[in-house]
mmCIF file of C-alpha atoms in Angstrom:
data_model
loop_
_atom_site.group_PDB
_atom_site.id
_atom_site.type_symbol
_atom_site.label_atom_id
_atom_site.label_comp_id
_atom_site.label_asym_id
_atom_site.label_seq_id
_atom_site.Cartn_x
_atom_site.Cartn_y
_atom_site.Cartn_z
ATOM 1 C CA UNK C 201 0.000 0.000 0.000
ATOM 2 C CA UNK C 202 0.845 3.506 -0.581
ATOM 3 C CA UNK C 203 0.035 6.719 2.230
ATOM 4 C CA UNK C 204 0.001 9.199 -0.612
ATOM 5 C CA UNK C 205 -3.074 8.279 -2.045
ATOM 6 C CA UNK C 206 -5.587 11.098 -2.210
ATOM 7 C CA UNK C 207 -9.521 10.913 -1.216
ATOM 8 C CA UNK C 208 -12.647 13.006 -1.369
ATOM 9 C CA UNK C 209 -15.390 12.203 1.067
ATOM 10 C CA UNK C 210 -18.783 14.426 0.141
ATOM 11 C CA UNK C 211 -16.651 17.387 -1.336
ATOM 12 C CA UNK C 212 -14.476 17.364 1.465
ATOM 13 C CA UNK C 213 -10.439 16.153 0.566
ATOM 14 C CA UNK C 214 -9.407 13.661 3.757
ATOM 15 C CA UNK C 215 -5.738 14.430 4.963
ATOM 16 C CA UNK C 216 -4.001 13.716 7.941
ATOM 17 C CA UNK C 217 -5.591 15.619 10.780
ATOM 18 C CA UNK C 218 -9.280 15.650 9.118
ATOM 19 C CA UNK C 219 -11.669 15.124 11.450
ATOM 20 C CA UNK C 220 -14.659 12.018 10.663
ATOM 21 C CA UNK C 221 -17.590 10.512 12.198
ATOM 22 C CA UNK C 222 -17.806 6.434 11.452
ATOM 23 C CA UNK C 223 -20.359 4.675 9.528
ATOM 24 C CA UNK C 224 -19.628 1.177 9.612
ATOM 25 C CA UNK C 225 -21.229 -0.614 6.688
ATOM 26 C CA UNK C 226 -24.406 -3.220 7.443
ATOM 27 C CA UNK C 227 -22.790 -6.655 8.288
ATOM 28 C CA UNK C 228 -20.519 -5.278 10.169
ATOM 29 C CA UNK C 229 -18.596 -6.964 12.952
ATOM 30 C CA UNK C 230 -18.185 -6.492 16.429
ATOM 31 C CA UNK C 231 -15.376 -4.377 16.188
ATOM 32 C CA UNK C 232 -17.411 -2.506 13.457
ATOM 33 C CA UNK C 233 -20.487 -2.143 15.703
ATOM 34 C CA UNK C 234 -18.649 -0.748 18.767
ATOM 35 C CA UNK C 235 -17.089 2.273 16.536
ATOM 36 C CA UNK C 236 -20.158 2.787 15.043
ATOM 37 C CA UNK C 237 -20.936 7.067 15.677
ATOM 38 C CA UNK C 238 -17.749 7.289 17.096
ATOM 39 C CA UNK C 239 -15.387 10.760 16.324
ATOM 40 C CA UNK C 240 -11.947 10.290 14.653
ATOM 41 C CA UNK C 241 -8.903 11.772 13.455
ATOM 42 C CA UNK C 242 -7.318 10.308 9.878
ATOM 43 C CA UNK C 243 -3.544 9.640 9.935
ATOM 44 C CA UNK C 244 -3.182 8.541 6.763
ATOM 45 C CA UNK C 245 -4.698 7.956 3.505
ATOM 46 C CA UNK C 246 -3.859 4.387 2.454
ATOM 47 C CA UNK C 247 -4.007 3.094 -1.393
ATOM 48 C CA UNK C 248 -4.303 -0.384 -2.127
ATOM 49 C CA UNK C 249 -2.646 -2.567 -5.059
ATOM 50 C CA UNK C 250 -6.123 -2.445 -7.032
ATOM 51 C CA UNK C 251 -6.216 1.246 -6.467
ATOM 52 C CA UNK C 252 -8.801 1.292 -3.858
ATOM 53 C CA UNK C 253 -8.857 4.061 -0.746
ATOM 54 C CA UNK C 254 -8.683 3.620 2.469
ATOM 55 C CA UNK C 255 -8.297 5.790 6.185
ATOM 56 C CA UNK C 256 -6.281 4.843 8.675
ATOM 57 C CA UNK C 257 -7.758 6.554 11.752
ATOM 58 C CA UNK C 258 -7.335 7.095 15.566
ATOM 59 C CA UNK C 259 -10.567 6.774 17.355
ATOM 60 C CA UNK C 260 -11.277 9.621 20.018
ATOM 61 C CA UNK C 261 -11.496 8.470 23.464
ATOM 62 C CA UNK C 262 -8.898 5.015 22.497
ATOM 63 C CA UNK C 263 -6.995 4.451 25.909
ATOM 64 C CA UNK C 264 -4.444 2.691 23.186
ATOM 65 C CA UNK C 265 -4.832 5.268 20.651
ATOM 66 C CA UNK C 266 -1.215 6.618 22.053
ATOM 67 C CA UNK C 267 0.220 2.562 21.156
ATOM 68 C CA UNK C 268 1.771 2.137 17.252
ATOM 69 C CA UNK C 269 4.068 4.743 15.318
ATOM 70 C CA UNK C 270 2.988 5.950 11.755
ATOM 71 C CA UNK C 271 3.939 2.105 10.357
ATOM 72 C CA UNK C 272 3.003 0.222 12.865
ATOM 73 C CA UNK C 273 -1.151 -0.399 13.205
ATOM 74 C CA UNK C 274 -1.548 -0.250 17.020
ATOM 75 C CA UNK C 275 -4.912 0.783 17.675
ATOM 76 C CA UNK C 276 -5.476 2.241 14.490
ATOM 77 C CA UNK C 277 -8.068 1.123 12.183
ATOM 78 C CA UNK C 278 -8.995 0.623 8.165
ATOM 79 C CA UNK C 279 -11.768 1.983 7.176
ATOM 80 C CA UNK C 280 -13.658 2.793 3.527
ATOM 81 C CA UNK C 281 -14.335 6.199 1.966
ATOM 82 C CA UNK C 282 -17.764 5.224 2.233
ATOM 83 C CA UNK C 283 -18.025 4.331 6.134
ATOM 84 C CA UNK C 284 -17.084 7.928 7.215
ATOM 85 C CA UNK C 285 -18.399 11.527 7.342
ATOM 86 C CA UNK C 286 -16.937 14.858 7.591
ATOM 87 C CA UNK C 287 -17.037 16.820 10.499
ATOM 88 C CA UNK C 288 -17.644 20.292 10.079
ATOM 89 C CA UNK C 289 -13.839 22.110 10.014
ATOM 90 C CA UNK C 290 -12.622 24.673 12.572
ATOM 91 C CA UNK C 291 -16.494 26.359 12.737
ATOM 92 C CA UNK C 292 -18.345 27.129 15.434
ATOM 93 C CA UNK C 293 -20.462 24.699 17.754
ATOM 94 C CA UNK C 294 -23.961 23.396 16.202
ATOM 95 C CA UNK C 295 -26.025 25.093 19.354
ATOM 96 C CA UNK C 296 -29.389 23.492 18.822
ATOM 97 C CA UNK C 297 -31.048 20.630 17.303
ATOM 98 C CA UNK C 298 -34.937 20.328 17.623
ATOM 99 C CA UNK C 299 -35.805 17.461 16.727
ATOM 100 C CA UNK C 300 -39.368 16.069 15.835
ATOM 101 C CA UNK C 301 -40.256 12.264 16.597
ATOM 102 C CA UNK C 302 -43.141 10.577 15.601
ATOM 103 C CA UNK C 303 -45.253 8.743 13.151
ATOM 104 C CA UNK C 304 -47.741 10.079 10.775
ATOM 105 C CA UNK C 305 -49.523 7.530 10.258
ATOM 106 C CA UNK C 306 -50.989 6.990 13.599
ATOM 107 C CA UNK C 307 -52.981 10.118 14.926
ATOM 108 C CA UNK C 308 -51.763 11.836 17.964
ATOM 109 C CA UNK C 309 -48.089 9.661 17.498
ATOM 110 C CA UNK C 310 -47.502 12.774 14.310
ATOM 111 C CA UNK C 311 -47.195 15.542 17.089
ATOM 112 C CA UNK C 312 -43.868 15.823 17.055
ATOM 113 C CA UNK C 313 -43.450 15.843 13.445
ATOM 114 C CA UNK C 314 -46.305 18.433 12.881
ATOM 115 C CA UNK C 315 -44.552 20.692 15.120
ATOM 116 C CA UNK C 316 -41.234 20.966 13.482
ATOM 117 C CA UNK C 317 -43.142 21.300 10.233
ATOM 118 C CA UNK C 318 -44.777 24.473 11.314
ATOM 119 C CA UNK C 319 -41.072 25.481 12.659
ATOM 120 C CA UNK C 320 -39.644 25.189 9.646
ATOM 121 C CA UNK C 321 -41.742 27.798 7.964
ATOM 122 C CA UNK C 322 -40.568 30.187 10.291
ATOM 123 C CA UNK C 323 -37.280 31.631 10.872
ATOM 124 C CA UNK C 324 -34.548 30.112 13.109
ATOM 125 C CA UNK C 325 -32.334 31.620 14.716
ATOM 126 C CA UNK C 326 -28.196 30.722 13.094
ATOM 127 C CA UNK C 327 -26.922 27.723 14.778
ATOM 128 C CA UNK C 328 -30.554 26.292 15.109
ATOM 129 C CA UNK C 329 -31.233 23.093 12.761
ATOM 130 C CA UNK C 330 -34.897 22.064 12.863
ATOM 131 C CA UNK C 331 -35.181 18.344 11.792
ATOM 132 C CA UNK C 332 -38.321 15.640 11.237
ATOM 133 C CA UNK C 333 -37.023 12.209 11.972
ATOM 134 C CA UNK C 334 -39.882 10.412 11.536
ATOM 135 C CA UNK C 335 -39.072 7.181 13.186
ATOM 136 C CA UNK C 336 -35.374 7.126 11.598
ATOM 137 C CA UNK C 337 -34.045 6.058 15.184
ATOM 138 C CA UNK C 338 -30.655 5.497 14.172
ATOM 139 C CA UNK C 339 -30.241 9.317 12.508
ATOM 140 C CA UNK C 340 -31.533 10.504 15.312
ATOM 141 C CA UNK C 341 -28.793 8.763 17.720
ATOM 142 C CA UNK C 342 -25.960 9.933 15.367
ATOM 143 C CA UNK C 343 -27.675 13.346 15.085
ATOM 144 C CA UNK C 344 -27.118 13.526 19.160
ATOM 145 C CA UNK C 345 -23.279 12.825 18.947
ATOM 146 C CA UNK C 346 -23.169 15.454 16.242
ATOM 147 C CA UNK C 347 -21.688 18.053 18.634
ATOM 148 C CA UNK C 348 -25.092 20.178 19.430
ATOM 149 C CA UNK C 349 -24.826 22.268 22.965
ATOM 150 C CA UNK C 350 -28.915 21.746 23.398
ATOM 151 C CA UNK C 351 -31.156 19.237 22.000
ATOM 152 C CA UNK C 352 -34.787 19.525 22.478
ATOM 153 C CA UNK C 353 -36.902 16.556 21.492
ATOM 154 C CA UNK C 354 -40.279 17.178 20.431
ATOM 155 C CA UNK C 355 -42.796 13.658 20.933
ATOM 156 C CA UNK C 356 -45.428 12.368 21.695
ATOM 157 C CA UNK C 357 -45.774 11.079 25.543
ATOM 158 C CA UNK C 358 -48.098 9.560 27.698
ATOM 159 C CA UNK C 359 -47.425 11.371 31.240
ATOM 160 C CA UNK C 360 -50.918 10.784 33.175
ATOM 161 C CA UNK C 361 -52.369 14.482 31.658
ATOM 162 C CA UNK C 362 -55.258 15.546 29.821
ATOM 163 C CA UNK C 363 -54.886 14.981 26.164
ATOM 164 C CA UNK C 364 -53.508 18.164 24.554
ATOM 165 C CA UNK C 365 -51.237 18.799 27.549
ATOM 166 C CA UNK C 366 -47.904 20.110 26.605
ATOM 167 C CA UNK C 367 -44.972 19.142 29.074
ATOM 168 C CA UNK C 368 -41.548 20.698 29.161
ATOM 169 C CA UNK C 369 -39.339 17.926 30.869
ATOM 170 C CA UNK C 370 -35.266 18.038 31.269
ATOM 171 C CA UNK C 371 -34.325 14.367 31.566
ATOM 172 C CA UNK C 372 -31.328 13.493 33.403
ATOM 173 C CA UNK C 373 -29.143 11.982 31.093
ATOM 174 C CA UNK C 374 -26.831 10.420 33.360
ATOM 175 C CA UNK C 375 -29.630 8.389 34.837
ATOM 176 C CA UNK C 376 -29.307 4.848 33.202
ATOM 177 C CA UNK C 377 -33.064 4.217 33.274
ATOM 178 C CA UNK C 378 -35.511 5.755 32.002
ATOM 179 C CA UNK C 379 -34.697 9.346 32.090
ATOM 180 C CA UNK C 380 -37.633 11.085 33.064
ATOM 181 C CA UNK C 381 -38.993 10.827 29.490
ATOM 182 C CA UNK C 382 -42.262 9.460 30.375
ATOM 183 C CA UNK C 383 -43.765 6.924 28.262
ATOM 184 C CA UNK C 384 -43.161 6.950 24.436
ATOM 185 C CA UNK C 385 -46.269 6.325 22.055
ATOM 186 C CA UNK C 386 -45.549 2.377 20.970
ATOM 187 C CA UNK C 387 -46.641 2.937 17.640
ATOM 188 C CA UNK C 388 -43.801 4.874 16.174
ATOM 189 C CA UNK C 389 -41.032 2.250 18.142
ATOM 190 C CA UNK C 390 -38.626 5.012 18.960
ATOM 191 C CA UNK C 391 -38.371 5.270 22.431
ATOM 192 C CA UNK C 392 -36.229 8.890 23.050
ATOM 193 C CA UNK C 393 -34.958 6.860 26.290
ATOM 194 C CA UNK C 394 -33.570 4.047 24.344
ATOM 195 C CA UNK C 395 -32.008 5.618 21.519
ATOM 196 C CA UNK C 396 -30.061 8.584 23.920
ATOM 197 C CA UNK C 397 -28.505 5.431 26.067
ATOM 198 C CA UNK C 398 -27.289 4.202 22.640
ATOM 199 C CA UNK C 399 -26.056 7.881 21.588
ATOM 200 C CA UNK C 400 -24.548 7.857 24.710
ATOM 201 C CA UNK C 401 -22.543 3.965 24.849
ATOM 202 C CA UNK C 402 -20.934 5.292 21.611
ATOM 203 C CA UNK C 403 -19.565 8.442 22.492
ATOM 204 C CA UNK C 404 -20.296 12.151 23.980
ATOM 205 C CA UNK C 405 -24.235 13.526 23.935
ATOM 206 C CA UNK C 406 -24.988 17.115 24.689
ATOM 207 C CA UNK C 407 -25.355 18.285 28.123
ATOM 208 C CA UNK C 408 -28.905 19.638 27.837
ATOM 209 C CA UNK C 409 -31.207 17.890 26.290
ATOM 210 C CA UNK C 410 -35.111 18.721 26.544
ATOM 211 C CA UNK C 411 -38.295 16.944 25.695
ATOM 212 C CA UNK C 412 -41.354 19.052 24.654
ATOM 213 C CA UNK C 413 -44.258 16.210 25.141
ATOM 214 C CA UNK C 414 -47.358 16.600 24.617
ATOM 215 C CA UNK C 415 -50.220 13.884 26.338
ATOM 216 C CA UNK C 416 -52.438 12.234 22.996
ATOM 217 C CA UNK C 417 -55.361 10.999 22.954
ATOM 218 C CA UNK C 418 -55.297 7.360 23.519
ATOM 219 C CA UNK C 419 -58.281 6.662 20.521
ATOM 220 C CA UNK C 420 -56.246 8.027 17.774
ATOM 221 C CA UNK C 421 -52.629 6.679 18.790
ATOM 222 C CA UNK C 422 -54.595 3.281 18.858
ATOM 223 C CA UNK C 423 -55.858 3.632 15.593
ATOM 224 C CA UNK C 424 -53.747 2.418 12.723
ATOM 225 C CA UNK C 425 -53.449 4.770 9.264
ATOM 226 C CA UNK C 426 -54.875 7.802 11.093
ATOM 227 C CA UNK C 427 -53.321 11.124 9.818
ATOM 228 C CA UNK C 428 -55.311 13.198 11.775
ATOM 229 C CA UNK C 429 -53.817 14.967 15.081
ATOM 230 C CA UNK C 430 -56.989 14.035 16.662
ATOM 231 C CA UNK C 431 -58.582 17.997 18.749
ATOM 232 C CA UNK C 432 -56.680 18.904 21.670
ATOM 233 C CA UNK C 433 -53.598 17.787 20.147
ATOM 234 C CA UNK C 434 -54.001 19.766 17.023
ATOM 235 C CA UNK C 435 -54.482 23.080 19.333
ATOM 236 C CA UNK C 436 -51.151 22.164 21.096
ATOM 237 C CA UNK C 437 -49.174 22.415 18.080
ATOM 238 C CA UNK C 438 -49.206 26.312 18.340
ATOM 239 C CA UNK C 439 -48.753 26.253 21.739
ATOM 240 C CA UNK C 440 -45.325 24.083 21.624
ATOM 241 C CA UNK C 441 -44.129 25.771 18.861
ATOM 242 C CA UNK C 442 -44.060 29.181 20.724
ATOM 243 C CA UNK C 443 -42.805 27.289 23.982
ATOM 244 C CA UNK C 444 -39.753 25.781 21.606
ATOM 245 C CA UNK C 445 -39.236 29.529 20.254
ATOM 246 C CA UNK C 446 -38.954 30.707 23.861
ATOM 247 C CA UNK C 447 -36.464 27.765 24.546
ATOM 248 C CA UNK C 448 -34.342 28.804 20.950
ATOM 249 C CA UNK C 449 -34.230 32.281 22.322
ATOM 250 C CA UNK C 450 -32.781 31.679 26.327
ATOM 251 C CA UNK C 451 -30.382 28.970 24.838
ATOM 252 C CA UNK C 452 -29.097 31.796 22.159
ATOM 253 C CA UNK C 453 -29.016 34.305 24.503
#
């Protein structure tokens, strides 16, 4: 192999010192699966005798990443052009992610998702990224290691309340349980819980996060191929949306 091959990952040229995220392929192995999200630097770009690319990276956080000189593996590792992704270069810090979690397909479950919608018509303050994720529980766990200061996580959450009721609740996320999130609407499968343990086993999640919940009504998260926010949930909408504004605008300040 040569290390003076030359690679472009999404526009961006990869050199030693450039900074990735990696994206393991599917059928991955274990080694695979534990770096999966992880940050790291690139040592080296690596060509192979067919002409292929590779990295050779250091992963953040390695106890061994100190063990192997420039030829000599240690605890560095191979991976493709296609199993990594830029990180954003000398800027400043992404401050906020809201992100909207739900399914639109069963009633109440779209709350989340409707609210970010109507956020996105409006504008956001720089450093703000609005995002749907549907039920896309893996972007969503990759999306929290993506070095936001605040997250706030818009859903859909059973708490006890009167349907419609909107519920501003700071988990703690060094508790290993349950966080304080309440109970997440079965019918999109992306418990906010599970998938912020996950963010967290592979690497740094932001020190604030938030949930904005708001309490559906059990009829229409029951129902299957409803696409209607059934009443009270529909009036919440507005009322989260200028709760989350209020929440953009002490974060910013």
């Amino acid at each position: 192999m040569s290390g003076d091959g030359r690679a472009v990952v999404d526009g961006r040229e990869m050199a030693p010192g450039s900074r990735v995220r990696l994206r393991p392929r599917g059928g991955a192995d274990i080694f695979d699966l534990a770096l999966v999200g992880r940050t790291a630097t690139v040592e080296r770009v690596e060509e192979d005798m067919e002409g292929g690319l590779h990295l050779v990276v250091a992963v953040d956080d390695d106890p061994g990443r100190a063990l192997g000189a420039r030829n000599q593996l240690g605890h560095r590792f191979f991976v493709g052009l296609d199993e990594v992704e830029p990180l954003p270069v000398d800027g400043p810090s992404r401050a906020v992610l809201v992100a909207g979690i739900g399914n639109v397909f069963h009633g109440d479950d779209a709350f989340g998702v409707e609210v970010v919608r109507r956020l996105m018509t409006r504008p956001m303050p720089p450093g703000v990224d609005v995002t749907d994720f549907g039920i896309r529980g893996i972007d969503l766990m990759y999306a929290l290691g993506d070095g936001y200061e605040t997250v706030v996580l818009v859903d859909a959450s059973a708490r006890g309340h009167a349907p419609g009721t909107v519920s501003l609740i700071e988990p703690d996320t060094r508790d290993p349980g349950g966080f304080g999130f309440g109970t997440a609407v079965d019918a999109h499968g992306l418990d906010p819980a599970k998938v912020l343990r996950l963010a967290r086993d592979n690497g740094r999640v932001p020190d604030r996060i938030l949930l904005v919940a708001c309490e559906p009504s059990s009829q229409t998260t029951d129902a299957t191929w409803e696409m209607e926010l059934s009443a009270p949930v529909s009036a919440a909408v507005d009322e989260a949306v200028e709760l989350i504004e209020g929440l953009l605008a002490k974060e910013l300040a």
